[in-house]
Amino acid sequence: MTRDEATTRRDLIDPLLHDAGWSDGLLDREYRYKAGRAFLIGDDVHRDVPQFVDYVLRERPGGSALAVLEAKDEGHAVGAGLHQAVAYATDLGVPIAMSSNGHGFLIQDLRTGFITESSTPPSPAQVVDCQSSAFGQPEPNPLRSPALVDRPLRYYQERAIKIAVEAAMTGRRRVLLNLATGTGKTVVAGNIVWKLWRTNTSRKTLFLVDRLALLSQAYNSFAAFGDARGVVGEDDELPMLRDIHFATYQTLYSTRGGAKLFESYPRDYFDCVVVDECHRSGYGDWRAILEHFESSVQIGLTATPKRADNLDTYAYFGAENLDSNGQGQADYEYSLSRGIEDGFLATYQVLQVSTNIDQSGLHITRELELGAELFVPEDLTVRDAYSMQQFEREISVPDRTRVLTEHLASKIREWGPHQRTIVFCVSAAHADTVRTQLQNLLGVPEGLNRYAVRIVSEERDAAALLEEFQNRRNRQPLLATTVDLLSTGVDIPSLRNVVFMKPVSSPVVFKQILGRGTRLDPDSQKLFFRVVDYTNATRLLDAWDLPSPPDDENLIGTAVLSVHVVAADGAAVAGARVAVSFGRRTLGRGSTGPDGTCRLANLPLGELTLRVSAAGFSPFRGPVSLTEPSTETHLTMSTAERALGRVTISGVEVTLSSEVTLNLSPDGRQLTVSEYVDLAGRRIRETLDEGSATLVELWRDPDSRSRLRAALRERQVDPDLLALVLARTDVDGVDLLAHAAFTAPLRTRDERASRVEDRADTVMPELSVDEQSVLRALLDQYRVGGVDELDSAAVFRTPSLQAIGGLEATARLLGGAGEVRRILQIARLELYRNGGVA
C-alpha cells in the first residue's frame, strides 16, 4: 500500500534527514508560510486555509534558514514538489530547494539553477557551504546567530533580517527596508540589532523616531536587551553606559549648553543607526544627525513605496543599492497587497461618499442668493468658489460637516457602535466639531460620556487618550478624531473603520493612514476593516495596496451548482455576489448575470455552505446540498433598510449625492470586470452626444467635468471605480472612460505628463523658465492624483508644489494670482491637447 504524505514523511523522509545530521532542533516542520487570505462576500468575511512549508532547514535552533524541502507521498515522482520548494526558497531568500517522495531527493541550487538527484539529503555542512560568502565568515557570525525569538518569524521578516545583516557585514553603510504597516518593522529591527549586538558586530546602536509614542513602543519591543537599553532625554545625562539608545529627532536636535545634543556624542560613537518611519523624518535640519554619525551602518525603515514626495528617502538610504537608472531603491520590499494575499494583513472594504458641493464646488454668490449666511473675518478676501480641498481649511461649511457626521453615525450604528473608528480631519477645530457631533449622535444613545474623543497635539492629555483608545479592553473611548497624530506608527489592532474627512494629496500620507487598519486582531476576530472616504482620498490606491485575484487552486470536484436569485417581486437580481464553501475552504465564487443566475462548476458532492449578497438586500447564508452532478437552487432576497437621503440644514443645502461600496477583492465586486466595463461603456455612450473627442473636451474643463461625473454617477459609472476594477489606478480618468466606451488604449497619467514635458520647448516657447518649472511641478502632482488636482489653488499645498514655496511664493514668482490661474489652465489644456495623443 502506498504511504500518504504524512506517513511518507514520518517513516521515510525524517529518518533520512536525521541520518544526514538534521536533528529535530534544526528542522522546522510545517513552517507557517502563509496565514490564509481573508476576503469579503458582501459584509461576511471568510478566510482561506493557511499554507505550510513541509521542512525549513537551519544550521542551529532559531538560526537563519538554509534550505527548504517539500515532501510528497511515495506515489509521486521524486521531483513533484520542486516547483513549490523553489517558490518557498525564493521568498525565504535561501539558495537550496529540495523535493522528496521518501525514495530520493531532487535538489536545486538557486544560485546556478543546477539540479541534482540524490538518494540521500545533503548534510548541514554541505548546505552551509552553499550559503553566501558572508555566511562563511568566522564566528561569532551574526548571520548564523539565533534570532531574538518571542514568536516565530514570518518568511518575509526572516528575509529582511538576513538582507540587512548581510549588508552590514559586507561593509554597506546604507540599507533601506520597505515593509507595509502592520508587517512587523519593529520586530525586524529588533532582530537585526540583536544579531549584530550579540556577536559584537555592532555594539552601540541608536534607534531614532520622531514621536514619543513611537519611542515607547520601540523601547518596550526591545525588552530582551534589558538594562542595555537607555532613553535619551529622560534626564540631563546621556545614557552612555547603555548600548541601545532610543531617541527622538527633536530631542537630539535640541540645544544644550550652546550646542546640539547629538554633538555631545563622538562622531564614531554608534556602530548602527536605525531610523524608524524614515520616509518622514530624516531630512531638513534633522539630517545633520545622520551625517554626524556617517561612519555607522544606517538602516532606514519605511512603509511606503518610492514616490515623488519621498525621493530623498530612497536617494539617501538606497544610495548603495541603485537600479538600472542609477536611482536608489529598497533592499527589500513587502507590500500591503502582498500582506493581504498572504493573510498576514487585514483586507479592506471602501465606502466612497460624496456630497453635491464636493462634486460641483461651493459657489458663494449663488448660495447667498439662496439665503445662506456668510461670516468673513477681517483682512480675508472671499473667493468666488471653493472646492472640496478647501473645505474646513479656507472656509468652514458646518452644514456639510453635519451631513457627513450624521451619515457616518448611521453607518457605524449599522456596522456596530462598539467597533473602533478613527476620523481624520482637516484641523484641530474641525476635529473638535466632528468629535462633538459624533459624541452626541453615538455616545449619548450608548450611554458613554467619552465615546468620542479628540486626539490632537493641542490636547493636553493626548498621550493618555491614545493609550486608552488603543486598549481593546476599554469600553470607551471607541471613536477618535485627529488631524495627523494617529496617521503613522501607532498600533491599534482592533481598529475597524478608517475615515477620511480631510483631503489627502500625498500617496505617502495616504498609505500611512490606510495602514492604521491593516493589523489583524485575533482577540476581536478582526480580519477586515473599512475605509470610509468622503474626500476621494482612495484615488491614491495603487498596485502596492490592491491584492491580486486569487488563483483557482481551491476549485475541486465535478459538480455544478446554478443559483437563481430574485427579489421579493420575482425580478431577477443581477450582480449578486455568490460563494460556496466547505468549512473554511472556499470552493467557488462568482456573480449573477442579467437573468439573476450564477453558475459555479468544479464543486464536490455533499453538504456545502452558500453565501449570497447584493446591494440593497439582506445577505443570505445557509446550507446547500449537492447530491447530483447538476443542481439548481432558487433564492428570494429580502430588501434591506437603507437610510441615505437628502439632509437639509439652514444655510447651505447639502445632500448626499453618491455612495458606492467597493470590496477590494475579486469576490466582493457586484459584477465581473468585463461585465462592469461593458455596462459602463454602454452608459457612457448613452450619456455623450458625440464621440471620444467630445469626451476629452468635457473632461478638460473643471465645470463640464464635474457635470459629466455627476451624470455618469447617476448611471452608476465612475472613473475611480473603473480604475479599481481594472487595477489601473495609474490611468487618467478620461482614458478609462474612453476605454470602456470606445475601446481606446489605456494611457497612463505619466505618459500624458511626459508628452507635455517633451513639448515644453517647442509647443510652449512663450513660457518663461520659471513658468516651465511650475508647470513641471504641476505635472508631477497630476501624475499622483489626476487632473482634479489642478482645479484649484489647493494644489499648491501638495508636496510637489510646496517644494517651490507654495501658493504665495509661486504667485510672486509668476507675477500674481492671475498668472497662477493661467498656468493651471495651460496645464489642463496641454494635457489634453489633441486628446493627448500627440
mmCIF file with all atom_site columns, C-alpha atoms in Angstrom, residues 181-299:
data_model
loop_
_atom_site.group_PDB
_atom_site.id
_atom_site.type_symbol
_atom_site.label_atom_id
_atom_site.label_alt_id
_atom_site.label_comp_id
_atom_site.label_asym_id
_atom_site.label_entity_id
_atom_site.label_seq_id
_atom_site.pdbx_PDB_ins_code
_atom_site.Cartn_x
_atom_site.Cartn_y
_atom_site.Cartn_z
_atom_site.occupancy
_atom_site.B_iso_or_equiv
_atom_site.pdbx_formal_charge
_atom_site.auth_seq_id
_atom_site.auth_comp_id
_atom_site.auth_asym_id
_atom_site.auth_atom_id
_atom_site.pdbx_PDB_model_num
ATOM 1   C CA . THR A 1 181 ? 2.387  48.941 8.007  1.00 0.00 ? 181 THR A CA 1
ATOM 2   C CA . GLY A 1 182 ? 1.404  46.054 10.254 1.00 0.00 ? 182 GLY A CA 1
ATOM 3   C CA . THR A 1 183 ? 4.024  43.620 8.964  1.00 0.00 ? 183 THR A CA 1
ATOM 4   C CA . GLY A 1 184 ? 6.342  43.994 11.963 1.00 0.00 ? 184 GLY A CA 1
ATOM 5   C CA . LYS A 1 185 ? 9.047  46.533 11.107 1.00 0.00 ? 185 LYS A CA 1
ATOM 6   C CA . THR A 1 186 ? 9.982  46.816 14.784 1.00 0.00 ? 186 THR A CA 1
ATOM 7   C CA . VAL A 1 187 ? 10.255 43.017 15.063 1.00 0.00 ? 187 VAL A CA 1
ATOM 8   C CA . VAL A 1 188 ? 12.593 43.073 12.069 1.00 0.00 ? 188 VAL A CA 1
ATOM 9   C CA . ALA A 1 189 ? 14.636 45.941 13.515 1.00 0.00 ? 189 ALA A CA 1
ATOM 10  C CA . GLY A 1 190 ? 14.894 44.235 16.917 1.00 0.00 ? 190 GLY A CA 1
ATOM 11  C CA . ASN A 1 191 ? 16.239 41.041 15.376 1.00 0.00 ? 191 ASN A CA 1
ATOM 12  C CA . ILE A 1 192 ? 18.762 42.897 13.216 1.00 0.00 ? 192 ILE A CA 1
ATOM 13  C CA . VAL A 1 193 ? 20.098 44.806 16.217 1.00 0.00 ? 193 VAL A CA 1
ATOM 14  C CA . TRP A 1 194 ? 20.042 41.633 18.355 1.00 0.00 ? 194 TRP A CA 1
ATOM 15  C CA . LYS A 1 195 ? 22.140 39.617 15.907 1.00 0.00 ? 195 LYS A CA 1
ATOM 16  C CA . LEU A 1 196 ? 24.659 42.425 15.472 1.00 0.00 ? 196 LEU A CA 1
ATOM 17  C CA . TRP A 1 197 ? 24.808 43.161 19.210 1.00 0.00 ? 197 TRP A CA 1
ATOM 18  C CA . ARG A 1 198 ? 25.105 39.570 20.450 1.00 0.00 ? 198 ARG A CA 1
ATOM 19  C CA . THR A 1 199 ? 28.049 38.937 18.127 1.00 0.00 ? 199 THR A CA 1
ATOM 20  C CA . ASN A 1 200 ? 29.736 42.296 18.899 1.00 0.00 ? 200 ASN A CA 1
ATOM 21  C CA . THR A 1 201 ? 29.489 43.193 15.224 1.00 0.00 ? 201 THR A CA 1
ATOM 22  C CA . SER A 1 202 ? 27.664 46.374 16.232 1.00 0.00 ? 202 SER A CA 1
ATOM 23  C CA . ARG A 1 203 ? 27.768 47.102 19.930 1.00 0.00 ? 203 ARG A CA 1
ATOM 24  C CA . LYS A 1 204 ? 26.337 50.628 20.098 1.00 0.00 ? 204 LYS A CA 1
ATOM 25  C CA . THR A 1 205 ? 23.033 51.316 18.351 1.00 0.00 ? 205 THR A CA 1
ATOM 26  C CA . LEU A 1 206 ? 20.858 54.425 18.072 1.00 0.00 ? 206 LEU A CA 1
ATOM 27  C CA . PHE A 1 207 ? 17.134 53.883 17.379 1.00 0.00 ? 207 PHE A CA 1
ATOM 28  C CA . LEU A 1 208 ? 15.623 57.113 16.009 1.00 0.00 ? 208 LEU A CA 1
ATOM 29  C CA . VAL A 1 209 ? 11.930 58.045 15.911 1.00 0.00 ? 209 VAL A CA 1
ATOM 30  C CA . ASP A 1 210 ? 10.066 61.329 15.611 1.00 0.00 ? 210 ASP A CA 1
ATOM 31  C CA . ARG A 1 211 ? 7.321  60.818 18.198 1.00 0.00 ? 211 ARG A CA 1
ATOM 32  C CA . LEU A 1 212 ? 7.343  59.925 21.877 1.00 0.00 ? 212 LEU A CA 1
ATOM 33  C CA . ALA A 1 213 ? 4.619  57.300 21.349 1.00 0.00 ? 213 ALA A CA 1
ATOM 34  C CA . LEU A 1 214 ? 6.829  55.523 18.813 1.00 0.00 ? 214 LEU A CA 1
ATOM 35  C CA . LEU A 1 215 ? 9.801  55.765 21.157 1.00 0.00 ? 215 LEU A CA 1
ATOM 36  C CA . SER A 1 216 ? 7.872  53.994 23.940 1.00 0.00 ? 216 SER A CA 1
ATOM 37  C CA . GLN A 1 217 ? 6.692  51.281 21.545 1.00 0.00 ? 217 GLN A CA 1
ATOM 38  C CA . ALA A 1 218 ? 10.210 50.628 20.272 1.00 0.00 ? 218 ALA A CA 1
ATOM 39  C CA . TYR A 1 219 ? 11.749 50.647 23.766 1.00 0.00 ? 219 TYR A CA 1
ATOM 40  C CA . ASN A 1 220 ? 9.198  48.126 25.024 1.00 0.00 ? 220 ASN A CA 1
ATOM 41  C CA . SER A 1 221 ? 9.613  45.864 21.987 1.00 0.00 ? 221 SER A CA 1
ATOM 42  C CA . PHE A 1 222 ? 13.375 45.650 22.721 1.00 0.00 ? 222 PHE A CA 1
ATOM 43  C CA . ALA A 1 223 ? 12.694 44.229 26.210 1.00 0.00 ? 223 ALA A CA 1
ATOM 44  C CA . ALA A 1 224 ? 15.115 41.311 25.636 1.00 0.00 ? 224 ALA A CA 1
ATOM 45  C CA . PHE A 1 225 ? 18.020 43.773 25.744 1.00 0.00 ? 225 PHE A CA 1
ATOM 46  C CA . GLY A 1 226 ? 17.181 44.511 29.384 1.00 0.00 ? 226 GLY A CA 1
ATOM 47  C CA . ASP A 1 227 ? 19.424 47.085 31.041 1.00 0.00 ? 227 ASP A CA 1
ATOM 48  C CA . ALA A 1 228 ? 21.397 47.571 27.835 1.00 0.00 ? 228 ALA A CA 1
ATOM 49  C CA . ARG A 1 229 ? 18.626 49.995 26.799 1.00 0.00 ? 229 ARG A CA 1
ATOM 50  C CA . GLY A 1 230 ? 18.616 53.710 27.530 1.00 0.00 ? 230 GLY A CA 1
ATOM 51  C CA . VAL A 1 231 ? 16.369 56.608 26.568 1.00 0.00 ? 231 VAL A CA 1
ATOM 52  C CA . VAL A 1 232 ? 17.893 59.921 25.556 1.00 0.00 ? 232 VAL A CA 1
ATOM 53  C CA . GLY A 1 233 ? 16.122 62.808 27.228 1.00 0.00 ? 233 GLY A CA 1
ATOM 54  C CA . GLU A 1 234 ? 14.811 61.200 30.398 1.00 0.00 ? 234 GLU A CA 1
ATOM 55  C CA . ASP A 1 235 ? 17.297 63.311 32.348 1.00 0.00 ? 235 ASP A CA 1
ATOM 56  C CA . ASP A 1 236 ? 20.150 65.693 31.612 1.00 0.00 ? 236 ASP A CA 1
ATOM 57  C CA . GLU A 1 237 ? 22.695 62.903 31.262 1.00 0.00 ? 237 GLU A CA 1
ATOM 58  C CA . LEU A 1 238 ? 23.168 60.850 28.117 1.00 0.00 ? 238 LEU A CA 1
ATOM 59  C CA . PRO A 1 239 ? 22.857 57.077 28.743 1.00 0.00 ? 239 PRO A CA 1
ATOM 60  C CA . MET A 1 240 ? 26.494 56.474 27.859 1.00 0.00 ? 240 MET A CA 1
ATOM 61  C CA . LEU A 1 241 ? 26.648 53.265 29.924 1.00 0.00 ? 241 LEU A CA 1
ATOM 62  C CA . ARG A 1 242 ? 23.922 51.716 27.788 1.00 0.00 ? 242 ARG A CA 1
ATOM 63  C CA . ASP A 1 243 ? 24.378 50.055 24.410 1.00 0.00 ? 243 ASP A CA 1
ATOM 64  C CA . ILE A 1 244 ? 20.998 50.666 22.758 1.00 0.00 ? 244 ILE A CA 1
ATOM 65  C CA . HIS A 1 245 ? 19.956 54.339 22.794 1.00 0.00 ? 245 HIS A CA 1
ATOM 66  C CA . PHE A 1 246 ? 16.373 55.361 21.950 1.00 0.00 ? 246 PHE A CA 1
ATOM 67  C CA . ALA A 1 247 ? 15.748 58.974 20.978 1.00 0.00 ? 247 ALA A CA 1
ATOM 68  C CA . THR A 1 248 ? 13.502 61.315 19.067 1.00 0.00 ? 248 THR A CA 1
ATOM 69  C CA . TYR A 1 249 ? 14.969 63.583 16.433 1.00 0.00 ? 249 TYR A CA 1
ATOM 70  C CA . GLN A 1 250 ? 13.579 66.579 18.290 1.00 0.00 ? 250 GLN A CA 1
ATOM 71  C CA . THR A 1 251 ? 15.466 65.735 21.483 1.00 0.00 ? 251 THR A CA 1
ATOM 72  C CA . LEU A 1 252 ? 18.768 65.079 19.722 1.00 0.00 ? 252 LEU A CA 1
ATOM 73  C CA . TYR A 1 253 ? 18.440 68.295 17.723 1.00 0.00 ? 253 TYR A CA 1
ATOM 74  C CA . SER A 1 254 ? 17.634 70.418 20.764 1.00 0.00 ? 254 SER A CA 1
ATOM 75  C CA . THR A 1 255 ? 20.270 72.837 22.023 1.00 0.00 ? 255 THR A CA 1
ATOM 76  C CA . ARG A 1 256 ? 22.001 72.279 25.352 1.00 0.00 ? 256 ARG A CA 1
ATOM 77  C CA . GLY A 1 257 ? 24.958 74.298 26.512 1.00 0.00 ? 257 GLY A CA 1
ATOM 78  C CA . GLY A 1 258 ? 25.159 76.157 23.221 1.00 0.00 ? 258 GLY A CA 1
ATOM 79  C CA . ALA A 1 259 ? 25.406 73.025 21.045 1.00 0.00 ? 259 ALA A CA 1
ATOM 80  C CA . LYS A 1 260 ? 23.070 70.447 19.569 1.00 0.00 ? 260 LYS A CA 1
ATOM 81  C CA . LEU A 1 261 ? 22.601 67.478 21.867 1.00 0.00 ? 261 LEU A CA 1
ATOM 82  C CA . PHE A 1 262 ? 23.653 64.935 19.228 1.00 0.00 ? 262 PHE A CA 1
ATOM 83  C CA . GLU A 1 263 ? 27.014 66.696 19.016 1.00 0.00 ? 263 GLU A CA 1
ATOM 84  C CA . SER A 1 264 ? 27.683 65.534 22.591 1.00 0.00 ? 264 SER A CA 1
ATOM 85  C CA . TYR A 1 265 ? 28.284 62.076 21.140 1.00 0.00 ? 265 TYR A CA 1
ATOM 86  C CA . PRO A 1 266 ? 31.608 61.364 19.389 1.00 0.00 ? 266 PRO A CA 1
ATOM 87  C CA . ARG A 1 267 ? 31.061 61.030 15.638 1.00 0.00 ? 267 ARG A CA 1
ATOM 88  C CA . ASP A 1 268 ? 32.049 57.357 15.715 1.00 0.00 ? 268 ASP A CA 1
ATOM 89  C CA . TYR A 1 269 ? 30.132 56.504 18.883 1.00 0.00 ? 269 TYR A CA 1
ATOM 90  C CA . PHE A 1 270 ? 27.369 54.454 17.229 1.00 0.00 ? 270 PHE A CA 1
ATOM 91  C CA . ASP A 1 271 ? 28.070 51.408 15.092 1.00 0.00 ? 271 ASP A CA 1
ATOM 92  C CA . CYS A 1 272 ? 24.470 51.257 13.864 1.00 0.00 ? 272 CYS A CA 1
ATOM 93  C CA . VAL A 1 273 ? 21.631 53.778 13.480 1.00 0.00 ? 273 VAL A CA 1
ATOM 94  C CA . VAL A 1 274 ? 18.092 52.507 12.853 1.00 0.00 ? 274 VAL A CA 1
ATOM 95  C CA . VAL A 1 275 ? 15.672 55.135 11.536 1.00 0.00 ? 275 VAL A CA 1
ATOM 96  C CA . ASP A 1 276 ? 12.000 54.293 12.022 1.00 0.00 ? 276 ASP A CA 1
ATOM 97  C CA . GLU A 1 277 ? 9.483  55.790 9.548  1.00 0.00 ? 277 GLU A CA 1
ATOM 98  C CA . CYS A 1 278 ? 12.439 57.168 7.634  1.00 0.00 ? 278 CYS A CA 1
ATOM 99  C CA . HIS A 1 279 ? 10.256 58.454 4.781  1.00 0.00 ? 279 HIS A CA 1
ATOM 100 C CA . ARG A 1 280 ? 9.056  61.250 7.068  1.00 0.00 ? 280 ARG A CA 1
ATOM 101 C CA . SER A 1 281 ? 11.844 62.114 9.399  1.00 0.00 ? 281 SER A CA 1
ATOM 102 C CA . GLY A 1 282 ? 15.358 62.004 8.041  1.00 0.00 ? 282 GLY A CA 1
ATOM 103 C CA . TYR A 1 283 ? 15.749 65.323 6.305  1.00 0.00 ? 283 TYR A CA 1
ATOM 104 C CA . GLY A 1 284 ? 15.820 69.071 6.693  1.00 0.00 ? 284 GLY A CA 1
ATOM 105 C CA . ASP A 1 285 ? 17.679 70.122 9.809  1.00 0.00 ? 285 ASP A CA 1
ATOM 106 C CA . TRP A 1 286 ? 17.484 66.608 11.265 1.00 0.00 ? 286 TRP A CA 1
ATOM 107 C CA . ARG A 1 287 ? 19.598 65.151 8.506  1.00 0.00 ? 287 ARG A CA 1
ATOM 108 C CA . ALA A 1 288 ? 22.561 66.659 10.315 1.00 0.00 ? 288 ALA A CA 1
ATOM 109 C CA . ILE A 1 289 ? 22.135 63.949 12.956 1.00 0.00 ? 289 ILE A CA 1
ATOM 110 C CA . LEU A 1 290 ? 22.583 61.194 10.393 1.00 0.00 ? 290 LEU A CA 1
ATOM 111 C CA . GLU A 1 291 ? 25.551 62.933 8.825  1.00 0.00 ? 291 GLU A CA 1
ATOM 112 C CA . HIS A 1 292 ? 27.170 63.345 12.257 1.00 0.00 ? 292 HIS A CA 1
ATOM 113 C CA . PHE A 1 293 ? 27.158 59.547 12.627 1.00 0.00 ? 293 PHE A CA 1
ATOM 114 C CA . GLU A 1 294 ? 28.064 58.920 8.993  1.00 0.00 ? 294 GLU A CA 1
ATOM 115 C CA . SER A 1 295 ? 30.503 56.083 9.793  1.00 0.00 ? 295 SER A CA 1
ATOM 116 C CA . SER A 1 296 ? 27.674 53.963 11.237 1.00 0.00 ? 296 SER A CA 1
ATOM 117 C CA . VAL A 1 297 ? 25.538 51.436 9.383  1.00 0.00 ? 297 VAL A CA 1
ATOM 118 C CA . GLN A 1 298 ? 22.269 53.342 8.862  1.00 0.00 ? 298 GLN A CA 1
ATOM 119 C CA . ILE A 1 299 ? 19.138 51.238 8.346  1.00 0.00 ? 299 ILE A CA 1
#
